């Protein structure tokens, strides 16, 4: 009987000696759904102390093109990871970067390179899958087994924001209105020579309490297909429409633009009394490419000299030196006389911009203002940032396909510096607009 008791107890003793089963790894990204311009908090638990893991983010754009990013981490002594305090040791970025997986998203190896991940449909959230893989796997290689995963939804439109498609006289575009009765500060939002309707910044501005008019000016609906010449009256009509809208706080409106849109923003605040605040992101101090008419006045467009374009071995176009020099006295008829602006200007530039010399152009505009005794401007100049300074966590794209030229063009910048510039400038832009529009 004693022998049977000993045998019966043996499995129990064996069980006591077995190490406790390790709990499964878990990944928490919070909020699971939130505004696309806000940070998320990413935590991993249930790893072994010091365990090496690769974190990956995977997203698809509206056309199904796949984007991904990865970073290498090690669990702490508790088997945990927190991207807000723990550093990446390799992959697509290094250091403590809470949003690194988002701003380093780039086309997957099997996709066409040089594509931007920007939403064309702002009503649907951008879904990003975050995965934790065993071991460290370099970018582009087969990652190890998945130990945990989570899905995050990045919202470009807050609940209650209304989108109204516009056909007001000649004006086209979309008006985004925040929830509530208002009135709200009104802002016109424009992008560059890619044309068409780009809405994601407008929808985020509405999410942040602005009545934002996303304004295309060519290659959209019945607007001209190409940007050959522009009439400021079109932009004047848009400003007057927004200014008179019952949901818009007066008396004046603001404008924000990138690239060609930035230069149009400068022209609008210079010539249109309705516009009292202008944010120029990576703009030129002179009118470029297309002649700009207003009544019987014309600002001729500076031209690009294609002989000054450099092409790398990989076929990337560097157009940095190609624009006619705005400082050359021969080009003075193209200069935007910003000293006539009664409102306030915010100039935002990346010092690593290779699309054109936006830092130099900002200095030219400031010099002109100061010569006329004006101090109605602020400058945000970011070392290491490139051309396309967008809202926070918009993936960095050093080289992008140019829609007009149909070739990859160098925008410049370095990913981490650019990401930090996007986050910092977005807060400053909203402060500036609130200050001058109420």
Coordinates of C-alpha atoms in Angstrom, one line a residue:
X1 CA 0.0 0.0 0.0
X2 CA 2.9 2.4 0.8
X3 CA 4.3 1.7 -2.6
X4 CA 1.0 2.6 -4.3
X5 CA 0.8 5.8 -2.3
X6 CA 4.3 6.7 -3.3
X7 CA 3.5 6.1 -7.0
X8 CA 0.3 8.1 -6.8
X9 CA 2.2 11.0 -5.2
X10 CA 5.0 11.0 -7.8
X11 CA 3.1 12.9 -10.5
X12 CA 2.2 15.5 -8.0
X13 CA 5.8 16.0 -6.9
X14 CA 6.8 16.1 -10.6
X15 CA 4.2 18.8 -11.2
X16 CA 5.7 20.8 -8.3
X17 CA 9.1 20.6 -9.9
X18 CA 7.9 21.8 -13.4
X19 CA 8.6 25.5 -13.9
X20 CA 5.3 27.5 -14.0
X21 CA 4.0 28.0 -17.5
X22 CA 5.1 31.5 -18.8
X23 CA 2.2 33.7 -19.5
X24 CA 1.7 34.6 -23.1
X25 CA 3.1 37.9 -24.4
X26 CA 0.6 40.7 -24.7
X27 CA 0.6 44.0 -26.7
X28 CA -1.5 47.0 -25.8
X29 CA -1.7 50.1 -28.0
X30 CA -3.9 52.8 -26.6
X31 CA -6.1 54.5 -27.6
X32 CA -7.1 51.7 -30.0
X33 CA -8.9 54.3 -32.0
X34 CA -8.0 58.0 -31.8
X35 CA -7.1 61.1 -33.8
X36 CA -4.3 60.5 -36.4
X37 CA -2.4 63.5 -35.1
X38 CA -2.2 62.2 -31.5
X39 CA 0.4 59.9 -30.0
X40 CA -0.5 56.4 -29.0
X41 CA 1.1 54.5 -26.1
X42 CA 2.5 51.1 -27.0
X43 CA 3.3 48.5 -24.2
X44 CA 4.4 44.9 -24.4
X45 CA 4.2 42.5 -21.4
X46 CA 4.8 38.8 -20.8
X47 CA 8.2 38.6 -22.4
X48 CA 11.3 37.0 -20.8
X49 CA 13.7 39.5 -19.2
X50 CA 16.0 40.9 -21.9
X51 CA 14.2 39.1 -24.6
X52 CA 15.0 40.5 -28.1
X53 CA 11.9 41.3 -30.2
X54 CA 11.1 43.1 -33.4
X55 CA 8.1 45.4 -33.4
X56 CA 6.4 45.8 -36.8
X57 CA 3.7 48.1 -38.1
X58 CA 1.7 47.2 -41.3
X59 CA -0.9 49.4 -43.1
X60 CA -2.5 49.6 -46.5
X61 CA -3.5 52.7 -48.4
X62 CA -6.9 53.3 -50.1
X63 CA -5.6 51.5 -53.2
X64 CA -4.3 48.4 -51.3
X65 CA -0.6 49.3 -51.4
X66 CA 1.2 47.8 -48.4
X67 CA 3.4 49.9 -46.1
X68 CA 5.5 48.6 -43.2
X69 CA 8.1 49.5 -40.7
X70 CA 10.1 47.7 -38.0
X71 CA 12.3 48.3 -34.9
X72 CA 14.4 46.2 -32.6
X73 CA 13.8 46.2 -28.8
X74 CA 14.8 44.3 -25.7
X75 CA 12.4 43.6 -22.8
X76 CA 13.4 45.0 -19.4
X77 CA 14.0 43.0 -16.3
X78 CA 10.3 42.5 -15.8
X79 CA 9.8 41.2 -19.4
X80 CA 8.1 44.4 -20.4
X81 CA 8.5 47.1 -23.0
X82 CA 7.2 50.7 -23.2
X83 CA 7.9 52.6 -26.5
X84 CA 7.5 55.9 -24.6
X85 CA 10.6 55.2 -22.5
X86 CA 12.5 52.2 -24.1
X87 CA 14.9 52.8 -27.0
X88 CA 14.9 51.0 -30.3
X89 CA 18.4 49.5 -31.1
X90 CA 17.9 49.0 -34.8
X91 CA 15.5 48.6 -37.7
X92 CA 14.0 51.6 -39.3
X93 CA 14.9 54.0 -36.5
X94 CA 16.8 54.1 -33.2
X95 CA 16.3 55.7 -29.8
X96 CA 13.2 56.5 -27.8
X97 CA 10.5 57.2 -30.4
X98 CA 6.9 56.6 -29.2
X99 CA 5.6 57.0 -32.7
X100 CA 8.5 55.7 -34.7
X101 CA 6.6 52.7 -36.1
X102 CA 4.1 55.1 -37.6
X103 CA 6.3 57.8 -39.1
X104 CA 8.7 55.3 -40.6
X105 CA 6.0 53.4 -42.5
X106 CA 7.3 52.9 -46.1
X107 CA 6.2 50.9 -49.2
X108 CA 6.8 47.2 -48.6
X109 CA 9.5 45.5 -50.7
X110 CA 7.0 44.1 -53.3
X111 CA 5.3 47.5 -53.8
X112 CA 6.4 50.4 -56.1
X113 CA 8.8 52.6 -54.2
X114 CA 8.5 56.4 -53.6
X115 CA 4.8 56.3 -52.7
X116 CA 3.3 58.4 -49.9
X117 CA 0.9 57.0 -47.3
X118 CA -1.8 59.7 -47.2
X119 CA -5.5 59.0 -47.0
X120 CA -7.6 59.9 -49.9
X121 CA -10.8 59.1 -48.0
X122 CA -10.8 60.9 -44.6
X123 CA -14.1 59.4 -43.5
X124 CA -12.6 55.9 -43.0
X125 CA -9.9 55.3 -40.3
X126 CA -6.4 54.2 -41.3
X127 CA -5.9 50.8 -39.8
X128 CA -2.4 49.9 -38.6
X129 CA -1.6 46.4 -37.4
X130 CA 1.2 46.3 -34.8
X131 CA 3.0 43.0 -34.3
X132 CA 5.6 41.7 -31.9
X133 CA 8.0 39.1 -33.4
X134 CA 10.6 36.9 -31.7
X135 CA 14.2 37.9 -32.2
X136 CA 15.7 40.8 -34.2
X137 CA 15.0 40.7 -38.0
X138 CA 16.4 43.4 -40.3
X139 CA 14.0 45.5 -42.4
X140 CA 12.9 43.7 -45.5
X141 CA 13.7 40.2 -44.1
X142 CA 11.4 37.4 -42.9
X143 CA 10.5 38.3 -39.3
X144 CA 10.4 35.6 -36.6
X145 CA 7.2 34.1 -35.2
X146 CA 4.5 36.5 -34.0
X147 CA 4.1 36.5 -30.2
X148 CA 1.5 39.3 -29.9
X149 CA -0.5 41.7 -32.1
X150 CA -3.0 44.5 -32.0
X151 CA -4.9 46.8 -34.4
X152 CA -4.9 50.6 -34.2
X153 CA -7.4 52.9 -35.9
X154 CA -6.1 56.3 -36.8
X155 CA -9.0 58.7 -37.3
X156 CA -8.8 61.7 -39.6
X157 CA -12.3 63.0 -38.9
X158 CA -13.6 63.2 -35.3
X159 CA -17.2 62.0 -34.6
X160 CA -19.5 64.9 -35.4
X161 CA -17.3 66.6 -38.0
X162 CA -19.3 67.4 -41.1
X163 CA -17.9 67.3 -44.6
X164 CA -19.7 69.5 -47.2
X165 CA -18.7 69.2 -50.9
X166 CA -18.5 72.7 -52.5
X167 CA -19.8 74.1 -55.7
X168 CA -20.1 77.8 -54.8
X169 CA -19.8 79.9 -58.0
X170 CA -16.4 78.9 -59.4
X171 CA -15.1 77.5 -56.0
X172 CA -14.6 73.8 -55.6
X173 CA -13.5 71.7 -52.6
X174 CA -14.7 70.4 -49.3
X175 CA -15.7 72.3 -46.2
X176 CA -15.1 70.5 -42.9
X177 CA -17.1 71.8 -39.9
X178 CA -16.4 70.9 -36.2
X179 CA -19.3 69.5 -34.2
X180 CA -21.3 72.1 -32.2
X181 CA -22.8 75.5 -33.0
X182 CA -19.7 77.5 -33.5
X183 CA -18.8 80.0 -34.7
X184 CA -15.3 78.6 -35.5
X185 CA -12.1 80.2 -36.8
X186 CA -12.1 79.7 -40.6
X187 CA -9.0 78.4 -42.5
X188 CA -8.4 77.7 -46.2
X189 CA -6.1 74.7 -46.7
X190 CA -4.1 74.2 -49.9
X191 CA -1.4 71.8 -51.1
X192 CA 1.1 72.1 -53.9
X193 CA 1.7 71.2 -57.6
X194 CA 0.3 67.7 -57.2
X195 CA -3.1 69.2 -57.8
X196 CA -6.5 67.6 -57.0
X197 CA -8.3 67.6 -53.6
X198 CA -6.2 66.7 -50.6
X199 CA -8.4 66.7 -47.5
X200 CA -6.6 65.0 -44.5
X201 CA -5.1 68.2 -43.0
X202 CA -8.5 70.0 -43.3
X203 CA -10.3 67.2 -41.6
X204 CA -7.7 67.2 -38.8
X205 CA -8.0 71.0 -38.5
X206 CA -11.8 70.5 -38.1
X207 CA -11.2 67.8 -35.5
X208 CA -9.2 70.5 -33.7
X209 CA -12.0 73.1 -33.8
X210 CA -11.4 75.0 -37.1
X211 CA -13.8 75.4 -40.0
X212 CA -11.5 74.2 -42.7
X213 CA -11.9 74.6 -46.4
X214 CA -9.8 72.2 -48.4
X215 CA -9.3 74.2 -51.6
X216 CA -8.1 72.6 -54.9
X217 CA -7.0 75.0 -57.6
X218 CA -6.4 72.7 -60.6
X219 CA -6.9 69.1 -61.8
X220 CA -10.2 68.6 -59.9
X221 CA -13.8 68.4 -61.4
X222 CA -14.2 71.4 -63.8
X223 CA -11.1 73.3 -62.7
X224 CA -8.3 73.5 -65.3
X225 CA -6.5 70.2 -65.8
X226 CA -3.0 71.8 -65.6
X227 CA -1.6 74.8 -63.7
X228 CA -0.8 77.1 -66.6
X229 CA -2.0 80.4 -65.1
X230 CA -3.9 81.2 -62.0
X231 CA -6.4 84.0 -61.1
X232 CA -6.3 85.3 -57.6
X233 CA -10.1 86.1 -58.0
X234 CA -10.7 82.3 -57.5
X235 CA -9.0 82.4 -54.1
X236 CA -10.7 85.7 -53.3
X237 CA -14.1 84.1 -53.9
X238 CA -13.1 81.1 -51.6
X239 CA -12.0 83.5 -48.9
X240 CA -15.3 85.5 -49.1
X241 CA -17.4 82.4 -49.1
X242 CA -15.6 81.2 -45.9
X243 CA -15.7 84.6 -44.3
X244 CA -19.5 84.9 -44.8
X245 CA -20.3 81.3 -43.7
X246 CA -22.7 81.4 -40.7
X247 CA -20.5 78.9 -38.8
X248 CA -17.3 81.0 -39.3
X249 CA -16.1 83.5 -36.7
X250 CA -15.0 86.8 -38.3
X251 CA -13.9 89.2 -39.2
X252 CA -11.0 87.6 -41.2
X253 CA -10.0 84.1 -42.2
X254 CA -6.7 82.2 -42.2
X255 CA -4.9 80.2 -44.9
X256 CA -2.4 77.4 -44.7
X257 CA -0.5 76.0 -47.7
X258 CA 2.4 73.7 -48.5
X259 CA 4.8 74.2 -51.5
X260 CA 2.9 76.0 -54.3
X261 CA 0.0 76.3 -51.8
X262 CA 2.3 78.2 -49.4
X263 CA 3.3 80.7 -52.0
X264 CA -0.4 81.2 -52.8
X265 CA -1.1 81.7 -49.1
X266 CA 1.5 84.5 -49.2
X267 CA -0.2 86.1 -52.2
X268 CA -3.6 85.9 -50.6
X269 CA -2.5 87.6 -47.3
X270 CA -0.7 90.2 -49.4
X271 CA -3.6 91.2 -51.7
X272 CA -6.8 90.0 -50.0
X273 CA -8.1 91.9 -47.0
X274 CA -10.3 89.0 -46.0
X275 CA -7.1 86.9 -45.1
X276 CA -5.6 88.0 -41.8
X277 CA -3.3 85.0 -41.0
X278 CA -1.2 82.9 -43.3
X279 CA 0.9 79.8 -42.7
X280 CA 3.5 79.2 -45.4
X281 CA 5.0 75.7 -45.2
X282 CA 8.1 75.2 -47.5
X283 CA 7.0 78.0 -49.8
X284 CA 8.8 80.5 -52.1
X285 CA 8.9 84.3 -51.6
X286 CA 8.1 84.8 -55.3
X287 CA 5.4 83.5 -57.6
X288 CA 6.5 80.3 -59.4
X289 CA 5.7 78.1 -62.4
X290 CA 2.2 79.6 -63.3
X291 CA 1.6 83.3 -63.8
X292 CA -0.7 84.8 -61.2
X293 CA -3.3 87.4 -62.3
X294 CA -5.3 89.7 -60.2
X295 CA -7.3 92.3 -62.0
X296 CA -4.8 94.0 -64.4
X297 CA -1.8 92.9 -62.2
X298 CA 0.3 89.9 -63.1
X299 CA 3.1 88.2 -61.1
X300 CA 5.0 86.1 -63.7
X301 CA 5.9 82.6 -62.5
X302 CA 9.6 81.8 -62.0
X303 CA 10.6 78.8 -64.1
X304 CA 12.5 75.6 -63.5
X305 CA 15.6 75.2 -65.7
X306 CA 15.7 71.5 -66.5
X307 CA 19.4 71.7 -67.4
X308 CA 20.1 72.3 -63.7
X309 CA 18.4 69.1 -62.6
X310 CA 20.7 66.3 -61.4
X311 CA 19.7 62.6 -61.7
X312 CA 21.2 60.0 -59.4
X313 CA 22.3 56.5 -60.5
X314 CA 19.0 55.2 -59.1
X315 CA 17.0 57.6 -61.3
X316 CA 16.0 60.1 -58.5
X317 CA 15.7 63.7 -59.7
X318 CA 17.3 66.4 -57.6
X319 CA 15.7 69.8 -58.6
X320 CA 17.2 71.8 -55.7
X321 CA 19.2 74.2 -58.0
X322 CA 16.7 74.3 -60.9
X323 CA 14.3 77.2 -59.9
X324 CA 15.2 80.7 -61.3
X325 CA 16.8 82.7 -58.4
X326 CA 14.2 84.9 -56.8
X327 CA 17.0 87.2 -55.5
X328 CA 18.2 88.0 -59.0
X329 CA 17.0 91.6 -59.9
X330 CA 15.9 90.3 -63.3
X331 CA 13.3 88.2 -61.5
X332 CA 11.9 91.0 -59.3
X333 CA 8.5 91.2 -61.2
X334 CA 7.8 87.7 -59.7
X335 CA 8.4 88.8 -56.1
X336 CA 5.3 88.7 -53.8
X337 CA 5.2 92.1 -52.1
X338 CA 4.5 90.6 -48.6
X339 CA 5.2 94.0 -47.0
X340 CA 1.7 94.9 -48.1
X341 CA 0.2 92.2 -45.9
X342 CA -1.7 93.7 -42.9
X343 CA -2.1 90.3 -41.2
X344 CA 0.3 87.9 -39.6
X345 CA 2.6 85.3 -41.2
X346 CA 4.0 82.0 -40.0
X347 CA 6.8 80.7 -42.1
X348 CA 7.6 77.0 -41.6
X349 CA 10.7 75.5 -43.3
X350 CA 12.8 72.4 -43.2
X351 CA 16.5 73.1 -43.5
X352 CA 17.0 69.8 -45.3
X353 CA 14.4 70.6 -48.0
X354 CA 15.8 69.5 -51.3
X355 CA 12.8 70.3 -53.4
X356 CA 13.8 73.9 -53.4
X357 CA 15.6 76.5 -51.1
X358 CA 12.7 77.2 -48.8
X359 CA 15.0 78.3 -45.9
X360 CA 16.6 80.9 -48.3
X361 CA 13.1 82.0 -49.6
X362 CA 11.8 82.5 -46.0
X363 CA 14.9 84.7 -45.3
X364 CA 14.1 86.8 -48.4
X365 CA 10.5 87.3 -47.3
X366 CA 11.7 88.3 -43.8
X367 CA 14.3 90.7 -45.1
X368 CA 11.7 92.3 -47.3
X369 CA 9.3 92.7 -44.3
X370 CA 12.0 94.1 -42.1
X371 CA 13.1 96.6 -44.8
X372 CA 9.5 98.0 -44.6
X373 CA 9.5 98.1 -40.8
X374 CA 7.3 95.0 -40.5
X375 CA 7.5 92.5 -37.6
X376 CA 4.3 90.7 -38.3
X377 CA 5.9 87.3 -38.8
X378 CA 7.2 84.2 -37.0
X379 CA 9.7 81.7 -38.5
X380 CA 9.9 78.0 -37.5
X381 CA 13.1 76.6 -39.1
X382 CA 13.8 72.9 -38.5
X383 CA 17.3 71.4 -39.0
X384 CA 17.1 68.0 -40.8
X385 CA 13.5 68.4 -41.9
X386 CA 12.6 67.9 -45.6
X387 CA 10.0 69.5 -47.8
X388 CA 6.6 68.0 -47.0
X389 CA 6.0 69.0 -43.4
X390 CA 2.6 67.5 -42.6
X391 CA 0.6 66.8 -39.4
X392 CA 2.3 64.5 -36.8
X393 CA 3.1 60.9 -37.6
X394 CA 2.5 61.3 -41.4
X395 CA 5.1 58.8 -42.7
X396 CA 8.3 60.4 -43.8
X397 CA 9.0 60.2 -47.6
X398 CA 12.4 61.4 -48.6
X399 CA 11.8 60.7 -52.3
X400 CA 8.3 60.8 -53.8
X401 CA 6.8 60.3 -57.2
X402 CA 6.1 63.7 -58.8
X403 CA 2.7 63.6 -60.3
X404 CA 3.5 66.3 -62.9
X405 CA 7.0 65.0 -64.0
X406 CA 6.1 61.4 -63.4
X407 CA 9.6 60.7 -61.9
X408 CA 10.8 60.3 -58.3
X409 CA 11.9 63.7 -56.9
X410 CA 14.1 64.2 -53.8
X411 CA 12.2 66.0 -51.1
X412 CA 15.2 65.8 -48.6
X413 CA 15.4 65.6 -44.9
X414 CA 16.1 62.9 -42.4
X415 CA 13.3 60.8 -41.0
X416 CA 13.6 61.4 -37.2
X417 CA 14.3 65.2 -37.5
X418 CA 11.4 65.5 -40.0
X419 CA 9.0 63.6 -37.7
X420 CA 9.9 65.8 -34.8
X421 CA 9.4 68.9 -37.0
X422 CA 5.9 67.7 -37.9
X423 CA 4.9 67.2 -34.3
X424 CA 6.3 70.5 -33.1
X425 CA 5.0 72.6 -36.0
X426 CA 1.5 71.2 -35.8
X427 CA 1.0 72.5 -32.3
X428 CA 2.6 75.9 -33.2
X429 CA 0.4 76.3 -36.3
X430 CA -2.8 75.7 -34.3
X431 CA -1.6 78.2 -31.6
X432 CA -0.8 80.8 -34.4
X433 CA -4.2 80.4 -36.1
X434 CA -6.1 80.6 -32.8
X435 CA -4.2 83.7 -31.7
X436 CA -5.0 85.6 -34.9
X437 CA -8.4 84.2 -35.8
X438 CA -9.9 83.9 -32.2

